[in-house]
Rosetta silent file (secondary structure, phi, psi, omega in degrees, C-alpha in Angstrom):
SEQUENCE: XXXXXXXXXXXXXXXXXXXXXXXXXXXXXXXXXXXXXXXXXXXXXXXXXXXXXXXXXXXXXXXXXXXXXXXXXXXXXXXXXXXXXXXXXXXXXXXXXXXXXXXXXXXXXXXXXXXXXXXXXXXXXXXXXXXXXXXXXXXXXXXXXXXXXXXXXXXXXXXXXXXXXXXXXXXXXXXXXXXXXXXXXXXXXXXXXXXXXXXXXXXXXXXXXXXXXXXXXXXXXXXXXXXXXXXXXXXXXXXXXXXX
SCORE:     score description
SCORE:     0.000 S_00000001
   1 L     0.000  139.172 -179.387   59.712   19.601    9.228 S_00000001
   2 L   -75.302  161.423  153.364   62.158   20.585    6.463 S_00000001
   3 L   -48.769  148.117 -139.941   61.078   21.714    3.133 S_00000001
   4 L  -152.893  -33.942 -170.641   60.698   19.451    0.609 S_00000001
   5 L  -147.025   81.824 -175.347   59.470   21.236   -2.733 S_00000001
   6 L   -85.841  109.521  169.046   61.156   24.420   -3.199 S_00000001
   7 L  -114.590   92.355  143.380   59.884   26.518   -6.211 S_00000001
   8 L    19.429  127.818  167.984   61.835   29.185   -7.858 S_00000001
   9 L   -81.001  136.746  129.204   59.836   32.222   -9.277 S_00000001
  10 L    -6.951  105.033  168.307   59.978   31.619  -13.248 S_00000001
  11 E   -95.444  167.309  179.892   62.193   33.860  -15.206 S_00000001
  12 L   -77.547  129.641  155.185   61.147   34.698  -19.168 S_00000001
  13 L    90.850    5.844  164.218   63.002   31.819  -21.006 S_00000001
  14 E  -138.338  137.254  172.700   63.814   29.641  -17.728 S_00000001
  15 L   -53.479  162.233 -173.139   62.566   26.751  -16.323 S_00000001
  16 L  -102.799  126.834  124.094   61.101   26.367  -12.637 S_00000001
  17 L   -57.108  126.771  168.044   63.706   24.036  -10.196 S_00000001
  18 L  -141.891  166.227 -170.040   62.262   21.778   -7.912 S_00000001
  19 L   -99.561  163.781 -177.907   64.078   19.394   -5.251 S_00000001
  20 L   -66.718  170.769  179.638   62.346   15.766   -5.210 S_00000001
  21 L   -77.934  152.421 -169.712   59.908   15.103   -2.355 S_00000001
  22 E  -116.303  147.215 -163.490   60.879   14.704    1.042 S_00000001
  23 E  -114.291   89.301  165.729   60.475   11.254    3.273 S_00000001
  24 L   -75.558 -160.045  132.309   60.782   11.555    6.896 S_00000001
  25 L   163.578  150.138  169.584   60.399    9.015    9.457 S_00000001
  26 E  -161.777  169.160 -160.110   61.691    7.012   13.001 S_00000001
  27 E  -116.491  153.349  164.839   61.207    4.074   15.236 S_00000001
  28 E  -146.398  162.177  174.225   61.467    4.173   18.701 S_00000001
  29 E  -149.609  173.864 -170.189   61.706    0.977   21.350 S_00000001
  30 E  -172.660  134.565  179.493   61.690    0.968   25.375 S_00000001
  31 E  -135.466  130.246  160.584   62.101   -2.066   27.179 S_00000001
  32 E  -137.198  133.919 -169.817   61.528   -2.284   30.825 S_00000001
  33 E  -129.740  164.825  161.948   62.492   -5.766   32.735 S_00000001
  34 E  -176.385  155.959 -160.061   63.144   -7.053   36.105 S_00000001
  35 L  -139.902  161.287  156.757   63.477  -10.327   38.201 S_00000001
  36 L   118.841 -113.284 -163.177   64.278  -12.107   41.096 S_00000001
  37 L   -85.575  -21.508  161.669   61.230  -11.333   43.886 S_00000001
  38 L  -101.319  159.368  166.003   59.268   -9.375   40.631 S_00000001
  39 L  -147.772  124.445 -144.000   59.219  -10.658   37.517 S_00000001
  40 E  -136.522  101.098  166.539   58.243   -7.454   35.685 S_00000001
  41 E  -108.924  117.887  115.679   58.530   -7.229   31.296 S_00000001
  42 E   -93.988  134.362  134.266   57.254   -4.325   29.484 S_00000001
  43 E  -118.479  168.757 -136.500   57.683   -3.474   25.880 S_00000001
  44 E  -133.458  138.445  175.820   57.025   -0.275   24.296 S_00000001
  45 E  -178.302  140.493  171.328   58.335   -0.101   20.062 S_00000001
  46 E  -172.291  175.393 -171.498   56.290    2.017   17.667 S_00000001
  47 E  -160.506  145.005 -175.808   57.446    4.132   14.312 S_00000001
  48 E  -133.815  173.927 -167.394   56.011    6.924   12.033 S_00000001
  49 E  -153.232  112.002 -158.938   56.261    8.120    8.346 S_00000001
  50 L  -104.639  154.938  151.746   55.914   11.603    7.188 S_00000001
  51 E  -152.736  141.979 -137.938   55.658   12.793    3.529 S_00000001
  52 E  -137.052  110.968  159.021   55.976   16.548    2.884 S_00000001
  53 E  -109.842  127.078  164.718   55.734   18.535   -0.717 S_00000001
  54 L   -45.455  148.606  155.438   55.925   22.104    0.622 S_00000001
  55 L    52.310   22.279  168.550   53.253   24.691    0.679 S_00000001
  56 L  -133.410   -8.901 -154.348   51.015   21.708   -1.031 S_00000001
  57 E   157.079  161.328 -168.688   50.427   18.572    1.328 S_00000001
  58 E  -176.543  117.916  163.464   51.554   16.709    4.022 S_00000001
  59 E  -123.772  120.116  169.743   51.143   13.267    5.089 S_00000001
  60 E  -109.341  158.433  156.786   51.634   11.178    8.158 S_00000001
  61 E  -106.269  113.302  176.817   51.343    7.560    9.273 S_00000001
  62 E  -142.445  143.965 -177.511   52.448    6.433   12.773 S_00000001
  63 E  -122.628  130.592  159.344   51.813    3.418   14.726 S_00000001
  64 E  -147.521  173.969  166.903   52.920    2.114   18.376 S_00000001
  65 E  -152.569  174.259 -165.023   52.261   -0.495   20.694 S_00000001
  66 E  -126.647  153.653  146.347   52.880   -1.489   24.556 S_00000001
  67 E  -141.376  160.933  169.663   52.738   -5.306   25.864 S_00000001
  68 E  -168.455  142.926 -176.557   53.680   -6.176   29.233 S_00000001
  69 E  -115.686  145.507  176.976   53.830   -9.189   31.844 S_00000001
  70 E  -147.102   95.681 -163.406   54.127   -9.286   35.348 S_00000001
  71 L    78.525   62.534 -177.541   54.503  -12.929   37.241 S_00000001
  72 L   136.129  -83.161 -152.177   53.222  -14.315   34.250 S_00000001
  73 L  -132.368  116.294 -178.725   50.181  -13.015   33.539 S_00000001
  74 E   -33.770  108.396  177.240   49.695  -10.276   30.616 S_00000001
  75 E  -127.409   21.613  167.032   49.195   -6.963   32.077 S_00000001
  76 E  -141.477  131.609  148.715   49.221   -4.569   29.357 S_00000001
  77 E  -151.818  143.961 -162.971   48.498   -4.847   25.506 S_00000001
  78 E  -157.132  156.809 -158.124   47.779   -1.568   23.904 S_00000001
  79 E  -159.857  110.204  144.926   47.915   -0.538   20.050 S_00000001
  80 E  -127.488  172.900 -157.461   47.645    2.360   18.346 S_00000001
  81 E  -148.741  131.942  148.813   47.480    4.107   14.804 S_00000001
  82 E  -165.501 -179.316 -154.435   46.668    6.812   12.950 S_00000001
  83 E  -129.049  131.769  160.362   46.531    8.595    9.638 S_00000001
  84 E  -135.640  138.715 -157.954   46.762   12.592    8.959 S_00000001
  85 E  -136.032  128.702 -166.782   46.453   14.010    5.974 S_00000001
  86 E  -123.510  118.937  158.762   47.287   18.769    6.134 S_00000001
  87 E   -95.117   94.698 -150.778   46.626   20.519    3.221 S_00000001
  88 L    73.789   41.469 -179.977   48.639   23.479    2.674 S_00000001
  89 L   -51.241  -22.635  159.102   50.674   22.691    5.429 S_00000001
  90 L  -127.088   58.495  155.962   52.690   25.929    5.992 S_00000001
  91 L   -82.223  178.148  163.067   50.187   28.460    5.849 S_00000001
  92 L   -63.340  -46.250  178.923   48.585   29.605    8.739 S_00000001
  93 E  -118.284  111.811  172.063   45.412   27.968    8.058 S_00000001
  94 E  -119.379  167.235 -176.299   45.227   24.582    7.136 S_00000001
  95 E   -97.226  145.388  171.085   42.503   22.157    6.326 S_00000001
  96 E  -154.641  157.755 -178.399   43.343   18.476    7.727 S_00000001
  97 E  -138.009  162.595 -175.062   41.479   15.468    7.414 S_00000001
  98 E   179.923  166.221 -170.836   42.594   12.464    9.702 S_00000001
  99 E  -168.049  130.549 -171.280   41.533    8.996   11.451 S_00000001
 100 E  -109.681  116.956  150.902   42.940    7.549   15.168 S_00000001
 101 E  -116.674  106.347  165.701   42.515    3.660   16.192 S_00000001
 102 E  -123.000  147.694 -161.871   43.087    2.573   19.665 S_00000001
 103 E   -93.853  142.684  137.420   43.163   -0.874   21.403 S_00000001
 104 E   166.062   98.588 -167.789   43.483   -1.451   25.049 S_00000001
 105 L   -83.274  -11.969 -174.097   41.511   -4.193   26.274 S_00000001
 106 L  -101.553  -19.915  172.917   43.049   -4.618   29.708 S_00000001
 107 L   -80.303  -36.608  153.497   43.470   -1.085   31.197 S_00000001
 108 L   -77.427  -36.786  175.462   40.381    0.763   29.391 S_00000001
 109 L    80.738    5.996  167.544   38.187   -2.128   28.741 S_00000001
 110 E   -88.109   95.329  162.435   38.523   -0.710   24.874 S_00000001
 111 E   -49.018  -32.223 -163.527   38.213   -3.548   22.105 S_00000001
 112 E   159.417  115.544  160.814   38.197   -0.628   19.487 S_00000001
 113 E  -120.626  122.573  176.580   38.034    3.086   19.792 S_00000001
 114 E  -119.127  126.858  171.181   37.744    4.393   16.278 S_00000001
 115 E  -127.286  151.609 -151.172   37.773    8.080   15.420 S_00000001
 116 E  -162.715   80.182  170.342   37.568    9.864   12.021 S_00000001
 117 E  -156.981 -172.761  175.186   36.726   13.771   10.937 S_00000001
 118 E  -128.847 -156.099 -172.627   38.362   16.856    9.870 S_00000001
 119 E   150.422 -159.786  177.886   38.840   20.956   10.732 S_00000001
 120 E  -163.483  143.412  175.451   41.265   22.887   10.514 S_00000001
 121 E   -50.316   90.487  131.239   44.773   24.472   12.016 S_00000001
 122 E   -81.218  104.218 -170.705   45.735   27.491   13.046 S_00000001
 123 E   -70.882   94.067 -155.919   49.197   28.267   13.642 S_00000001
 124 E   -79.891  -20.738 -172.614   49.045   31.744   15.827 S_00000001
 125 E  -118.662  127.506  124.154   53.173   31.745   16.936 S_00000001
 126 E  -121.222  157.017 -168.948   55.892   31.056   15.146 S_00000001
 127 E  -157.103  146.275 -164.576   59.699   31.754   16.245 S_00000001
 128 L   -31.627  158.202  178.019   62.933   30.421   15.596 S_00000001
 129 L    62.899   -1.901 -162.251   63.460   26.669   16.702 S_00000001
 130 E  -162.818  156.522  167.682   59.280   26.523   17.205 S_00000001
 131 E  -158.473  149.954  163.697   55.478   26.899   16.403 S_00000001
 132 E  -109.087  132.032 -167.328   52.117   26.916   18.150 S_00000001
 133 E  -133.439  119.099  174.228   49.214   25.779   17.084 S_00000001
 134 E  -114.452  121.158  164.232   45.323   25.534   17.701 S_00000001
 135 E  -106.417  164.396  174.363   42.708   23.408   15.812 S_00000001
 136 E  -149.993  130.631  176.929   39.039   22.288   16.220 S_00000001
 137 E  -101.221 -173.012  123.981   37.522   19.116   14.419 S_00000001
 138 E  -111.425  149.155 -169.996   34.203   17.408   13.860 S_00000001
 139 E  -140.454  119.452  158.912   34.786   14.441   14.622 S_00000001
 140 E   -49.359  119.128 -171.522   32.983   10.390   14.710 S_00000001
 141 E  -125.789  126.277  145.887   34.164    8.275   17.590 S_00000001
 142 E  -102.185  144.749  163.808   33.297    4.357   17.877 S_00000001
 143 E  -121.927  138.269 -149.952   33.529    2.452   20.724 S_00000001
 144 L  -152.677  100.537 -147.976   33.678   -1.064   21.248 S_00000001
 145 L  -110.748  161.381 -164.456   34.571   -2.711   24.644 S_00000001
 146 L   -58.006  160.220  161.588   36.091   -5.559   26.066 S_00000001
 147 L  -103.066  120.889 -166.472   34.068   -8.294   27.795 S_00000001
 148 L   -95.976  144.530  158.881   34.978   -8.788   31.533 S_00000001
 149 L   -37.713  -58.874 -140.847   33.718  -11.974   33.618 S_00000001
 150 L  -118.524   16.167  169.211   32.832  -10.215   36.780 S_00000001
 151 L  -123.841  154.059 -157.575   31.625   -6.842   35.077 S_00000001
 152 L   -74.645  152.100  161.950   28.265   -5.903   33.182 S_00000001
 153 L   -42.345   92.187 -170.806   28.247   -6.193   29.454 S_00000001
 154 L   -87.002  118.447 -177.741   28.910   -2.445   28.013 S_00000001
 155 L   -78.953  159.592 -144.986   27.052   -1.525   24.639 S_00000001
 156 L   -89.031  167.419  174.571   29.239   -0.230   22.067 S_00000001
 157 E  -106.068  120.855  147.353   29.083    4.178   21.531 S_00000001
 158 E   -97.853  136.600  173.035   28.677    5.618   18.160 S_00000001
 159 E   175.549  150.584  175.870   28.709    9.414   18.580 S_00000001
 160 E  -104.095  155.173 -154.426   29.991   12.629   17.226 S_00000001
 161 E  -157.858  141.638  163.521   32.169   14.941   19.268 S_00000001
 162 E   -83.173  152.222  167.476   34.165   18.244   18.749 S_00000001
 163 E  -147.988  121.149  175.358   37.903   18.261   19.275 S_00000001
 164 E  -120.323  144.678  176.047   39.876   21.097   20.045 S_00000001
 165 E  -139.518  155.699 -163.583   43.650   20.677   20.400 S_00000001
 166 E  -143.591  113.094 -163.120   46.530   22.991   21.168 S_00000001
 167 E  -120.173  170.442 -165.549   49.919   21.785   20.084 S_00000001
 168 E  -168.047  102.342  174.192   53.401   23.593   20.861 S_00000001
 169 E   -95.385  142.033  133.207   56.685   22.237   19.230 S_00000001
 170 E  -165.476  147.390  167.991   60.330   23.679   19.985 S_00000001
 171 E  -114.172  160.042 -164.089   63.709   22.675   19.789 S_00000001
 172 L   -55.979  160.667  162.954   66.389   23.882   22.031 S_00000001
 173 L   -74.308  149.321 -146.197   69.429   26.032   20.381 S_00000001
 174 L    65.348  -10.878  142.411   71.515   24.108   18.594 S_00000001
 175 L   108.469   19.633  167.968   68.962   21.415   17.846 S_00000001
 176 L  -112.181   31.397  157.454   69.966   18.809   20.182 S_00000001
 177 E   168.302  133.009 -165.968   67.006   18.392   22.029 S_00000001
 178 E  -114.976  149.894  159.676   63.161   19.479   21.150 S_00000001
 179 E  -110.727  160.610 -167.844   60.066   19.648   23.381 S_00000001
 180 L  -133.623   15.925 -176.040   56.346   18.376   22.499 S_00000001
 181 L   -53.257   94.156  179.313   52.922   19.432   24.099 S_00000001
 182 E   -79.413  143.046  175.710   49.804   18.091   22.764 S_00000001
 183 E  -160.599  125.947 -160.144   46.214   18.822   24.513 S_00000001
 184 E  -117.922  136.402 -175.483   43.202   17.313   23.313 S_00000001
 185 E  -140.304  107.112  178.623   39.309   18.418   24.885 S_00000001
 186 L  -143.674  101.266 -158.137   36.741   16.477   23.203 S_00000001
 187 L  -107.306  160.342 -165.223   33.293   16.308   24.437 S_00000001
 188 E   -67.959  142.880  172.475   30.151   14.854   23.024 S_00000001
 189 L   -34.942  -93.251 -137.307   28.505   17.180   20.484 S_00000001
 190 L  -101.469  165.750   68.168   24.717   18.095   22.289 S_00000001
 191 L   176.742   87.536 -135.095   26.466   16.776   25.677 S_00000001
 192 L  -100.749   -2.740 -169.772   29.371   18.848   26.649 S_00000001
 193 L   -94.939   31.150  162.744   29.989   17.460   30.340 S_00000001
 194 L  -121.167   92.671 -149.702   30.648   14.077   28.768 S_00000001
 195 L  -134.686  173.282  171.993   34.115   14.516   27.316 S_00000001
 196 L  -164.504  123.460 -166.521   37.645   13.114   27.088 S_00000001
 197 E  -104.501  168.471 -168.203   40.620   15.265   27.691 S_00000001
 198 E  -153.463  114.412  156.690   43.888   14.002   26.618 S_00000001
 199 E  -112.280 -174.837  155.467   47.479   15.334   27.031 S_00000001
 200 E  -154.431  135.346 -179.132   50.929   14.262   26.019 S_00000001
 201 E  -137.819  146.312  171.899   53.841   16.015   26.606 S_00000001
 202 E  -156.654  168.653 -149.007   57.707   14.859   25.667 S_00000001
 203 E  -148.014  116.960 -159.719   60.918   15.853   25.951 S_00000001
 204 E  -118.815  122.238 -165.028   63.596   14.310   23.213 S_00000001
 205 E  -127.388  123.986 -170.713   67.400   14.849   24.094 S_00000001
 206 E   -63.526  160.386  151.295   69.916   13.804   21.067 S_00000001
 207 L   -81.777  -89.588  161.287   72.718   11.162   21.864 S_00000001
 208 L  -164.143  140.961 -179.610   74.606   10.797   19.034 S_00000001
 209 L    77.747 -127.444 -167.632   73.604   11.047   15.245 S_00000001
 210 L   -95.344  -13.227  178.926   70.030   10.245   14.356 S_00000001
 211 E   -77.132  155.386  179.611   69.881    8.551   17.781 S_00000001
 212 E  -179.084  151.966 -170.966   67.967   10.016   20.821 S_00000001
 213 E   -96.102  131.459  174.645   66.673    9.675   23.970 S_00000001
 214 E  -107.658  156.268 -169.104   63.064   10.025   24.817 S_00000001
 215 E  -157.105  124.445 -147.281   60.993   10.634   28.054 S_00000001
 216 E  -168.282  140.293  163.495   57.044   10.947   27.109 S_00000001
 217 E  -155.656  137.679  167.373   53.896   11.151   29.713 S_00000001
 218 E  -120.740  148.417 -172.856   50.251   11.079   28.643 S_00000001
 219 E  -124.083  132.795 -177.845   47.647   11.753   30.967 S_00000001
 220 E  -122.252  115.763  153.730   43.765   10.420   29.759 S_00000001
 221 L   -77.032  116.418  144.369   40.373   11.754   31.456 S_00000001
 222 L  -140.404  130.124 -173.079   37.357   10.279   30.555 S_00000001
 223 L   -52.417  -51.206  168.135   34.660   11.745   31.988 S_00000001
 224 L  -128.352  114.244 -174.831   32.462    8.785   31.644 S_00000001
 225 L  -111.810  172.840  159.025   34.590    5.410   31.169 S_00000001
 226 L   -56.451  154.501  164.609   33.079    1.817   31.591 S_00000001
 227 L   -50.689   89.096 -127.058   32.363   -0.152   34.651 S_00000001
 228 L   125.722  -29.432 -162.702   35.254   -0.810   36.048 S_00000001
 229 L  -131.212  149.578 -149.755   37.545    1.407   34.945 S_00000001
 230 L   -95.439  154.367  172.535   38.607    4.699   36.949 S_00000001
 231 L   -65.370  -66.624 -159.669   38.311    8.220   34.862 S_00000001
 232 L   -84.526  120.270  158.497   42.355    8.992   34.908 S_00000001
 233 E  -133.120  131.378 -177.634   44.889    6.966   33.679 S_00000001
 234 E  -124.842 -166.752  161.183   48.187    7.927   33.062 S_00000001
 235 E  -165.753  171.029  175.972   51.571    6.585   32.024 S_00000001
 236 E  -162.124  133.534 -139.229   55.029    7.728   31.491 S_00000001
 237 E  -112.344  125.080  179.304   57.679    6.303   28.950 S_00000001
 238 L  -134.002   90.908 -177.123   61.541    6.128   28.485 S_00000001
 239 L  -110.805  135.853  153.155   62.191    5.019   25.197 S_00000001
 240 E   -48.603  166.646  169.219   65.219    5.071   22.129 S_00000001
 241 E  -155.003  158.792 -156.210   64.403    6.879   18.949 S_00000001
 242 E  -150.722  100.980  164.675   66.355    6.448   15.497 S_00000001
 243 E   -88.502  155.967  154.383   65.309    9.350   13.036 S_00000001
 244 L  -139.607    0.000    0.000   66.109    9.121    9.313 S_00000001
């Protein structure tokens, strides 16, 4: 992310320059349709919001969601959100506090997964175009699941869980197309074979301008899911993106 709040060392008899704060942010949409012997709609549209003061804070917001129909009959709606808040984002070590919500009553059987804690970052690489990074939270997870006709009644989970994640940004030379790998391993506190790993990896190739093409796959483990629903689910996404 660029800098945002550049400060000057102080000469005797001069003031400290500072540039205003900096606002990132982009949307992305993905539509996939098709007709005739299928009749096949998903869409995919979601957007984020960064705000950066250099070497003092850093905040994001981002949101997305999927719906989809097939013949019909609704076979995806999925929703998610979260909030991060890095303190002394380009040090090495930062403190972050932060809170995830995700929906997705027909694939997961999840009414509401809420999660909420903090840790902290360490970035061990950095090198032109890129940085690597490892953290560990603690972290509160709720869960709160759908009701199915022809499946048993699930009671909702409150429980605390560690999360370690290992992220790895770069973009290509010349800056017209970045890579993403996220990896999340977060098992129940006292219980460590009950866990849920999470990856995402994407691959963003400019167009033209602020425009860009996206290609995204997440892969989800859970170790123990509801009745009904298989441990692995994955999916994988071809979407626009519009930075400003």
């Amino acid at each position: 992310m660029a800098a945002a709040l550049l400060v000057a060392t102080p000469v005797a008899g001069q003031e400290t320059e500072q540039a205003p704060d900096s606002w990132r942010g982009y949307v992305t949409i993905g539509l996939d349709a098709s007709g005739g012997n299928t009749q096949l709609t998903i869409f995919r549209g979601g957007f984020g919001l960064t705000f950066l003061r250099t070497d003092q804070a850093e905040f994001d917001i981002s949101a997305s969601a999927r719906y989809g129909e097939n013949q019909n009959a609704v076979i995806e709606r999925e929703f998610r959100a979260s909030v991060k808040f890095d303190f002394q984002p380009q040090a090495d070590w930062t403190p972050f506090i932060y809170s995830n919500f995700f929906r997705d009553p027909i694939r997961r059987r999840l009414d509401v997964r809420l999660a909420t804690g903090g840790g902290g970052k360490y970035t061990y690489g950095r090198w032109t175009g890129g940085k690597a990074s490892l953290s560990l939270a603690g972290v509160w997870t709720l869960d709160q699941f759908t009701t199915v006709d022809d499946q048993p009644s699930e009671k909702d989970r409150n429980e605390a869980r560690f999360s370690w994640r290992s992220k790895v940004d770069h973009a290509f030379p010349g800056g017209r197309a970045s890579f993403q790998q996220i990896s999340f391993y977060q098992p129940v506190w006292n219980e460590w074979g009950d866990y849920i790993f999470i990856a995402q990896t994407s691959l963003r190739a400019q167009i033209v301008g602020s425009l860009s093409m996206q290609v995204a796959h997440e892969f989800i483990h859970d170790e123990t899911p509801v009745s009904g629903v298989g441990q692995d689910d994955w999916k994988l996404n071809v979407s626009f993106r519009y930075d400003w």
